[in-house]
Structure formats: structure tokens, C-alpha cells
CSV table of C-alpha atoms and ligand atoms in Angstrom, one decimal:
chain,number,residue,atom,x,y,z
A,30,MET,CA,94.9,131.9,132.9
A,31,GLY,CA,96.4,133.6,129.9
A,32,SER,CA,94.5,133.5,126.6
A,33,THR,CA,96.9,131.1,124.9
A,34,SER,CA,96.1,128.5,127.5
A,35,SER,CA,92.7,128.0,125.8
A,36,LEU,CA,94.6,126.6,122.8
A,37,ASN,CA,95.1,122.9,122.8
A,38,LEU,CA,98.7,123.1,121.8
A,39,PRO,CA,99.4,119.4,121.2
A,40,LEU,CA,96.3,119.1,119.1
A,41,LEU,CA,97.2,122.2,117.2
A,42,MET,CA,100.7,120.9,116.6
A,43,SER,CA,99.4,117.6,115.4
A,44,LEU,CA,97.2,119.3,112.9
A,45,VAL,CA,99.8,121.7,111.7
A,46,ILE,CA,102.9,119.5,111.4
A,47,GLY,CA,101.4,116.0,111.2
A,48,CYS,CA,103.0,115.2,114.5
A,49,PRO,CA,105.9,113.0,113.6
A,50,VAL,CA,107.5,111.7,116.7
A,51,ALA,CA,111.1,112.8,117.0
A,52,ALA,CA,112.8,111.1,119.9
A,53,SER,CA,114.9,113.8,121.5
A,54,ALA,CA,117.7,112.6,123.8
A,55,SER,CA,117.9,108.9,123.0
A,56,ASN,CA,117.0,106.8,126.0
A,57,PHE,CA,116.8,103.0,125.6
A,58,TYR,CA,114.7,102.6,128.7
A,59,GLN,CA,112.1,104.8,127.2
A,60,ASP,CA,112.1,103.4,123.7
A,61,PHE,CA,113.0,99.7,123.9
A,62,ASP,CA,112.6,96.5,125.8
A,63,ILE,CA,115.2,93.8,126.1
A,64,THR,CA,113.1,90.8,125.1
A,65,TRP,CA,115.3,87.8,125.4
A,66,GLY,CA,118.8,86.5,126.4
A,67,ASP,CA,118.4,86.2,130.2
A,68,GLY,CA,120.6,89.2,131.1
A,69,ARG,CA,122.8,89.1,128.0
A,70,GLY,CA,121.1,92.3,126.8
A,71,LYS,CA,121.8,95.3,128.9
A,72,ILE,CA,120.9,99.0,129.0
A,73,VAL,CA,123.7,101.0,130.5
A,74,ASN,CA,124.9,104.6,131.1
A,75,ASN,CA,121.5,105.9,132.2
A,76,GLY,CA,119.9,104.6,129.1
A,77,GLU,CA,122.3,106.0,126.6
A,78,VAL,CA,123.8,102.7,125.5
A,79,LEU,CA,122.4,99.2,124.9
A,80,THR,CA,124.6,96.1,124.5
A,81,LEU,CA,123.7,92.7,123.2
A,82,SER,CA,125.9,89.7,124.0
A,83,LEU,CA,126.1,86.2,122.6
A,84,ASP,CA,127.8,83.2,124.3
A,85,LYS,CA,127.6,79.5,123.7
A,86,ALA,CA,124.4,79.2,125.7
A,87,SER,CA,122.3,82.0,124.1
A,88,GLY,CA,122.2,85.2,122.2
A,89,SER,CA,120.0,88.2,123.1
A,90,GLY,CA,117.6,90.7,121.6
A,91,PHE,CA,115.6,93.8,122.1
A,92,GLN,CA,112.6,95.4,120.4
A,93,SER,CA,111.0,98.9,120.3
A,94,LYS,CA,108.1,99.7,122.5
A,95,ASN,CA,106.5,101.6,119.5
A,96,GLU,CA,105.2,100.3,116.2
A,97,TYR,CA,105.9,102.6,113.3
A,98,LEU,CA,104.2,103.0,109.9
A,99,PHE,CA,106.8,104.9,107.9
A,100,GLY,CA,109.7,106.9,109.2
A,101,LYS,CA,113.3,107.7,109.1
A,102,ILE,CA,115.0,105.6,111.7
A,103,ASP,CA,118.7,106.0,112.7
A,104,MET,CA,120.7,103.9,115.1
A,105,GLN,CA,124.4,103.9,115.8
A,106,LEU,CA,126.0,100.4,116.1
A,107,LYS,CA,129.5,99.3,117.1
A,108,LEU,CA,129.8,95.7,116.1
A,109,VAL,CA,131.5,92.8,117.8
A,110,PRO,CA,135.3,93.5,117.9
A,111,GLY,CA,138.0,91.0,117.3
A,112,ASN,CA,137.2,87.5,116.1
A,113,SER,CA,133.4,87.7,115.4
A,114,ALA,CA,133.3,84.9,112.8
A,115,GLY,CA,130.1,82.9,112.9
A,116,THR,CA,128.1,85.6,114.7
A,117,VAL,CA,125.3,87.7,113.2
A,118,THR,CA,124.0,91.0,114.5
A,119,ALA,CA,120.6,91.7,113.0
A,120,TYR,CA,119.0,95.1,113.1
A,121,TYR,CA,115.6,95.4,111.4
A,122,LEU,CA,112.0,96.5,111.2
A,123,SER,CA,109.4,93.9,111.1
A,124,SER,CA,105.6,93.5,111.3
A,125,LYS,CA,103.9,90.3,112.6
A,126,GLY,CA,102.0,87.4,111.1
A,127,SER,CA,102.6,85.0,108.2
A,128,THR,CA,102.5,87.8,105.5
A,129,TRP,CA,104.9,90.1,107.4
A,130,ASP,CA,106.9,93.0,106.0
A,131,GLU,CA,110.5,93.4,107.0
A,132,ILE,CA,113.4,95.8,106.3
A,133,ASP,CA,116.6,94.2,107.3
A,134,PHE,CA,120.2,95.0,108.1
A,135,GLU,CA,122.3,92.0,109.1
A,136,PHE,CA,126.0,92.1,110.0
A,137,LEU,CA,127.9,88.9,109.4
A,138,GLY,CA,131.0,88.7,111.6
A,139,ASN,CA,134.5,87.6,110.5
A,140,LEU,CA,138.0,86.7,111.8
A,141,SER,CA,140.0,89.6,113.2
A,142,GLY,CA,141.0,91.9,110.4
A,143,ASP,CA,138.8,90.3,107.8
A,144,PRO,CA,135.8,92.3,106.6
A,145,TYR,CA,132.3,92.1,108.0
A,146,ILE,CA,129.5,91.7,105.5
A,147,LEU,CA,126.5,94.0,105.6
A,148,HIS,CA,123.5,92.1,104.3
A,149,ALA,CA,120.3,94.1,103.4
A,150,ASN,CA,117.0,92.6,102.5
A,151,VAL,CA,113.3,93.6,102.1
A,152,PHE,CA,110.4,91.3,102.7
A,153,SER,CA,106.9,92.3,101.6
A,154,GLN,CA,103.9,90.1,102.5
A,155,GLY,CA,106.1,87.3,103.8
A,156,LYS,CA,108.3,87.1,100.7
A,157,GLY,CA,112.0,88.2,100.8
A,158,ASN,CA,114.6,86.8,98.4
A,159,ARG,CA,115.9,90.3,97.7
A,160,GLU,CA,119.3,90.1,99.3
A,161,GLN,CA,122.2,92.5,98.6
A,162,GLN,CA,125.5,92.3,100.4
A,163,PHE,CA,128.2,94.8,100.9
A,164,TYR,CA,131.6,95.3,102.5
A,165,LEU,CA,132.0,98.5,104.4
A,166,TRP,CA,134.5,101.3,103.8
A,167,PHE,CA,135.6,101.4,107.4
A,168,ASP,CA,136.0,99.0,110.3
A,169,PRO,CA,132.5,98.7,111.9
A,170,THR,CA,134.0,97.3,115.1
A,171,ALA,CA,136.3,100.2,115.8
A,172,ASP,CA,133.7,102.8,116.5
A,173,PHE,CA,130.0,103.6,116.3
A,174,HIS,CA,128.5,104.3,112.8
A,175,THR,CA,125.0,105.3,111.9
A,176,TYR,CA,122.7,102.8,110.1
A,177,SER,CA,119.5,104.4,108.8
A,178,ILE,CA,116.3,103.2,107.2
A,179,LEU,CA,114.2,105.7,105.4
A,180,TRP,CA,110.8,104.2,104.8
A,181,ASN,CA,108.0,106.1,103.0
A,182,PRO,CA,105.2,105.1,100.7
A,183,GLN,CA,107.4,105.5,97.6
A,184,ARG,CA,110.7,104.0,98.7
A,185,ILE,CA,113.0,102.4,101.2
A,186,ILE,CA,116.5,103.7,101.4
A,187,PHE,CA,119.2,102.0,103.5
A,188,SER,CA,122.1,104.4,104.5
A,189,VAL,CA,125.3,104.1,106.3
A,190,ASP,CA,126.7,107.3,107.9
A,191,GLY,CA,124.4,109.2,105.6
A,192,THR,CA,125.6,107.5,102.4
A,193,PRO,CA,122.8,105.6,100.7
A,194,ILE,CA,123.7,102.0,99.9
A,195,ARG,CA,120.5,100.7,98.6
A,196,GLU,CA,117.2,102.0,97.4
A,197,PHE,CA,114.1,99.7,97.1
A,198,LYS,CA,111.4,101.5,95.2
A,199,ASN,CA,107.7,101.0,95.3
A,200,THR,CA,107.1,99.1,92.1
A,201,GLU,CA,103.5,98.1,92.9
A,202,SER,CA,102.7,99.2,89.3
A,203,LEU,CA,104.7,96.2,88.2
A,204,GLY,CA,102.8,93.9,90.6
A,205,VAL,CA,105.5,93.8,93.3
A,206,PRO,CA,104.1,94.2,96.8
A,207,PHE,CA,105.5,97.1,98.8
A,208,PRO,CA,105.5,97.3,102.6
A,209,LYS,CA,103.0,100.1,103.4
A,210,ASN,CA,100.1,98.7,105.3
A,211,GLN,CA,101.6,96.9,108.2
A,212,PRO,CA,103.1,98.7,111.1
A,213,MET,CA,106.6,97.5,112.1
A,214,ARG,CA,108.6,97.4,115.3
A,215,ILE,CA,112.4,97.8,115.4
A,216,TYR,CA,114.2,94.6,116.5
A,217,SER,CA,117.8,93.6,117.0
A,218,SER,CA,119.4,90.4,118.0
A,219,SER,CA,122.8,88.8,118.3
A,220,TRP,CA,123.0,85.1,117.5
A,221,ASN,CA,125.2,82.3,116.3
A,222,ALA,CA,124.9,81.5,112.6
A,223,ASP,CA,128.2,79.7,112.0
A,224,ASP,CA,126.4,77.2,109.7
A,225,TRP,CA,126.3,80.0,107.0
A,226,ALA,CA,127.5,83.5,108.1
A,227,THR,CA,131.2,83.5,107.6
A,228,ARG,CA,132.6,82.4,104.3
A,229,GLY,CA,129.4,80.5,103.8
A,230,GLY,CA,129.8,78.5,107.0
A,231,LEU,CA,133.5,77.5,106.6
A,232,VAL,CA,134.6,79.5,109.5
A,233,LYS,CA,133.0,78.5,112.8
A,234,THR,CA,132.4,80.5,116.0
A,235,ASP,CA,135.4,80.4,118.4
A,236,TRP,CA,133.6,80.1,121.7
A,237,THR,CA,136.8,80.8,123.6
A,238,GLN,CA,136.3,84.4,122.5
A,239,ALA,CA,132.8,84.7,124.0
A,240,PRO,CA,130.9,86.8,125.0
A,241,PHE,CA,130.5,88.6,121.7
A,242,THR,CA,129.1,92.0,122.3
A,243,ALA,CA,127.6,94.6,120.0
A,244,SER,CA,126.7,98.1,121.2
A,245,TYR,CA,124.0,100.6,120.3
A,246,ARG,CA,123.5,104.3,120.9
A,247,ASN,CA,121.8,107.5,119.6
A,248,PHE,CA,118.6,106.0,118.4
A,249,ASN,CA,116.5,108.6,116.5
A,250,ALA,CA,113.1,108.1,114.9
A,251,ASP,CA,111.4,110.8,112.8
A,252,ALA,CA,108.5,108.5,112.3
A,253,CYS,CA,104.7,107.9,112.4
A,254,VAL,CA,103.9,105.9,115.5
A,255,TRP,CA,101.1,103.4,115.2
A,256,SER,CA,98.9,102.8,118.2
A,257,ASN,CA,95.3,101.9,118.7
A,258,GLU,CA,94.8,101.4,115.0
A,259,ALA,CA,95.8,105.0,114.2
A,260,SER,CA,98.9,106.8,113.1
A,261,SER,CA,100.4,109.7,115.0
A,262,CYS,CA,100.7,111.4,111.6
A,263,LYS,CA,97.2,112.7,111.7
A,264,SER,CA,97.2,114.8,108.6
A,265,ASN,CA,99.1,113.9,105.5
A,266,PRO,CA,102.7,114.8,106.3
A,267,LEU,CA,103.1,115.7,102.6
A,268,SER,CA,100.9,118.7,103.1
A,269,SER,CA,103.2,120.1,105.7
A,270,ALA,CA,105.8,122.7,105.2
A,271,SER,CA,107.8,121.4,108.1
A,272,THR,CA,111.2,120.0,107.2
A,273,ASN,CA,110.7,117.5,110.0
A,274,ASN,CA,108.5,115.7,107.5
A,275,ALA,CA,110.9,115.8,104.6
A,276,TRP,CA,111.5,112.1,105.0
A,277,PHE,CA,107.9,111.3,104.1
A,278,SER,CA,108.4,112.4,100.5
A,279,GLN,CA,112.2,112.2,100.3
A,280,GLU,CA,113.8,111.0,97.1
A,281,LEU,CA,117.5,110.8,96.5
A,282,ASP,CA,119.0,114.1,95.3
A,283,SER,CA,121.7,114.0,92.6
A,284,THR,CA,124.5,113.9,95.1
A,285,SER,CA,122.9,110.9,96.8
A,286,GLN,CA,122.3,109.3,93.5
A,287,GLN,CA,126.0,109.5,92.7
A,288,ARG,CA,126.9,108.1,96.0
A,289,LEU,CA,124.4,105.3,95.5
A,290,GLN,CA,126.4,104.4,92.4
A,291,TRP,CA,129.7,104.6,94.3
A,292,VAL,CA,128.7,102.1,97.0
A,293,PRO,CA,127.4,99.3,94.8
A,294,LYS,CA,130.2,99.8,92.4
A,295,ASN,CA,133.0,99.5,94.9
A,296,TYR,CA,131.5,97.6,97.9
A,297,MET,CA,128.7,95.4,96.7
A,298,ILE,CA,129.5,91.7,96.7
A,299,TYR,CA,126.1,90.2,96.1
A,300,ASN,CA,123.0,91.4,94.3
A,301,TYR,CA,120.0,89.2,93.8
A,302,CYS,CA,119.1,91.3,90.8
A,303,THR,CA,122.2,90.0,88.9
A,304,ASP,CA,121.8,86.4,90.1
A,305,ALA,CA,120.2,85.0,86.9
A,306,LYS,CA,120.9,81.4,88.0
A,307,ARG,CA,118.8,81.9,91.0
A,308,PHE,CA,115.8,83.1,89.0
A,309,PRO,CA,115.6,80.8,86.0
A,310,GLN,CA,112.1,82.1,85.2
A,311,GLY,CA,113.5,85.6,84.9
A,312,LEU,CA,114.7,88.3,87.3
A,313,PRO,CA,112.1,89.8,89.7
A,314,PRO,CA,110.3,92.7,88.0
A,315,GLU,CA,111.8,95.4,90.3
A,316,CYS,CA,115.2,94.4,89.0
A,317,ASN,CA,114.5,95.9,85.6
A,318,MET,CA,114.0,99.3,87.0
A,319,SER,CA,117.3,101.1,86.9
B,21,NAG,C1,135.4,87.3,105.7
B,21,NAG,O1,136.7,87.4,105.1
B,21,NAG,C2,136.9,86.6,104.0
B,21,NAG,C3,138.3,86.7,103.5
B,21,NAG,O2,138.7,88.0,103.3
B,21,NAG,C4,135.9,87.1,102.9
B,21,NAG,O3,136.0,86.2,101.7
B,21,NAG,C5,134.4,87.1,103.4
B,21,NAG,O4,133.6,87.7,102.5
B,21,NAG,C6,134.4,87.9,104.7
B,21,NAG,N1,133.1,88.0,105.3
B,21,NAG,C7,132.3,87.1,105.7
B,21,NAG,C8,131.1,87.4,106.5
B,21,NAG,O5,132.4,85.9,105.4
């Protein structure tokens, strides 16, 4: 046995870099379980691609095997092509229980050629009501695009193809709860929501077009995995020099700040923070932070 074999390498690594788990080649068999839909959810191409389908009888869904407490989580999605009106594809992180935390992407389908809506919401301790909605600057059904959630103790940043579309800052100092104590799983589901999804429920699902299928690939999580009441990030990732952990303290640089203005300015169609009618007692405190 060589002398290096006496080193416990995994332990050493975990102490040195805080051991974030970076999924290497994405494999859906390894990282996810199809949880419902009676065969409508499928893992194909040796685990490289997952598809969720919806028909009149049922939708389908999957969830991650791991729970995470903070991370940068990327997934590529290709949404239901053609007439997807009435359908919703939800892709989100969520904890359990009645005071759950949740970080939410929902994709609201539309008639062929009409724009999908990307809906983004944050729940903390069971309370949401923080919706923002956007059109996209591309056709999300024509190809795969990357949807990312960066979640660290200071902020949540939603990004599309690397462009930040929304930042939800930790404003606990203003009394606003922030998701930071409850580990979350990744979930996705495809379901019928034609009572509200498309033009507020005016356009119904055309079941002659079923099944409606969305596809997923290239999952990547640079994240702290939570298991047996402990985090895989043993030491404070902040203390690490490793760029693998940059997400843990990541803020938006000035380029990203500019892009974060570009998206809301040109593509935002709803923002709870400007919906004064909805909050007659005053806008939520986090809305007064620029
Ligand atoms: C669907 O298209 C209509 C017409 O362009 C638009 O008003 C609506 O916002 C689009 N998206 C959804 C999900 O309703």
C-alpha cells in the first residue's frame, strides 16, 4: 500500500471543499423517481432524458431522490409543443409539511404560436402570494432551454439560459421569512389547469391533441444534499476557495444586474409588487427593496 492510501480522501475532500455534490453526467435513473402518472412519466435514452405526459385521464410527475438545503440547480426543459393551452408544467423545489417552503417555476401553455407564460413564485413557511409572470424571448417548445434556481442563505435567483429573471432577497431583517431551514426536493409535474392557466381559463385544453409531453435533460445540482439530519456541506462553503462553491455566496454582478433589468422591463407581465389593489393594507415589505 502506498503512503497516500492512508489518507481518507473523501473525508479530506469534504473538509477542504465543503463537499458540494456536483452531479456529473446527468442520469435520471440515478437522481429521480417517477412518482405518479401510471406510465405517463418515462425515463428514456439510458437515463439521459425524462418525459412527462398528460392526457385526459391523468398527468404525471417525478421527484428527486435527494433533498437539498441550498444549491444551484439547473435543468433543461423542452415544453409541450403545438397547442398546449390549458396545460401546466410545474418545475419546483419544495419542502414538506404545513409550513413548507417552495421555489417555483410554472409554465402555462397556450394555443400554437401564442406565448407560454413563465410563472415564478416563492413560498416561505407556507405563505406564497409572490407571483411574477413573464413571457420568454424564445419559443420554449422548439428546443431545450436551461432553467436554474440559485438558492443560498442570502437570495434566490431564477435564471433562464443564464439570464437572471428574478431575484428574491433574504429580507428577514424586515420580518419576511426566508426559506433557509427546511430541506427541499425537486419536483415536476404536468397537469391540466384549464380553469385558470390560459388567458385566465378562457381557452380550454383540446384533448384531441393529447398526449401533451414535456421533456427534461441535463440536470445538474451544485448543492448541499441533506440526509440523516445533516448537510453534505460539512464545513461552511463560504470558507472555501473552491469556485465550485461560488454559488453559496453568489450575488448578481453588474452585468447580471443589467440583464435583470432587461427581462422585467421587456418580458414581465405580472408582478405582485406592483399590484396595489391586491394588497390594500400595503405592499409586502420585500417589495420596497429595490
Ligand atoms: C396566450 O396568448 C394570449 C394571446 O396572445 C396571451 O394574452 C396570453 O398571455 C398567452 N399566455 C397564456 C398562458 O395565457
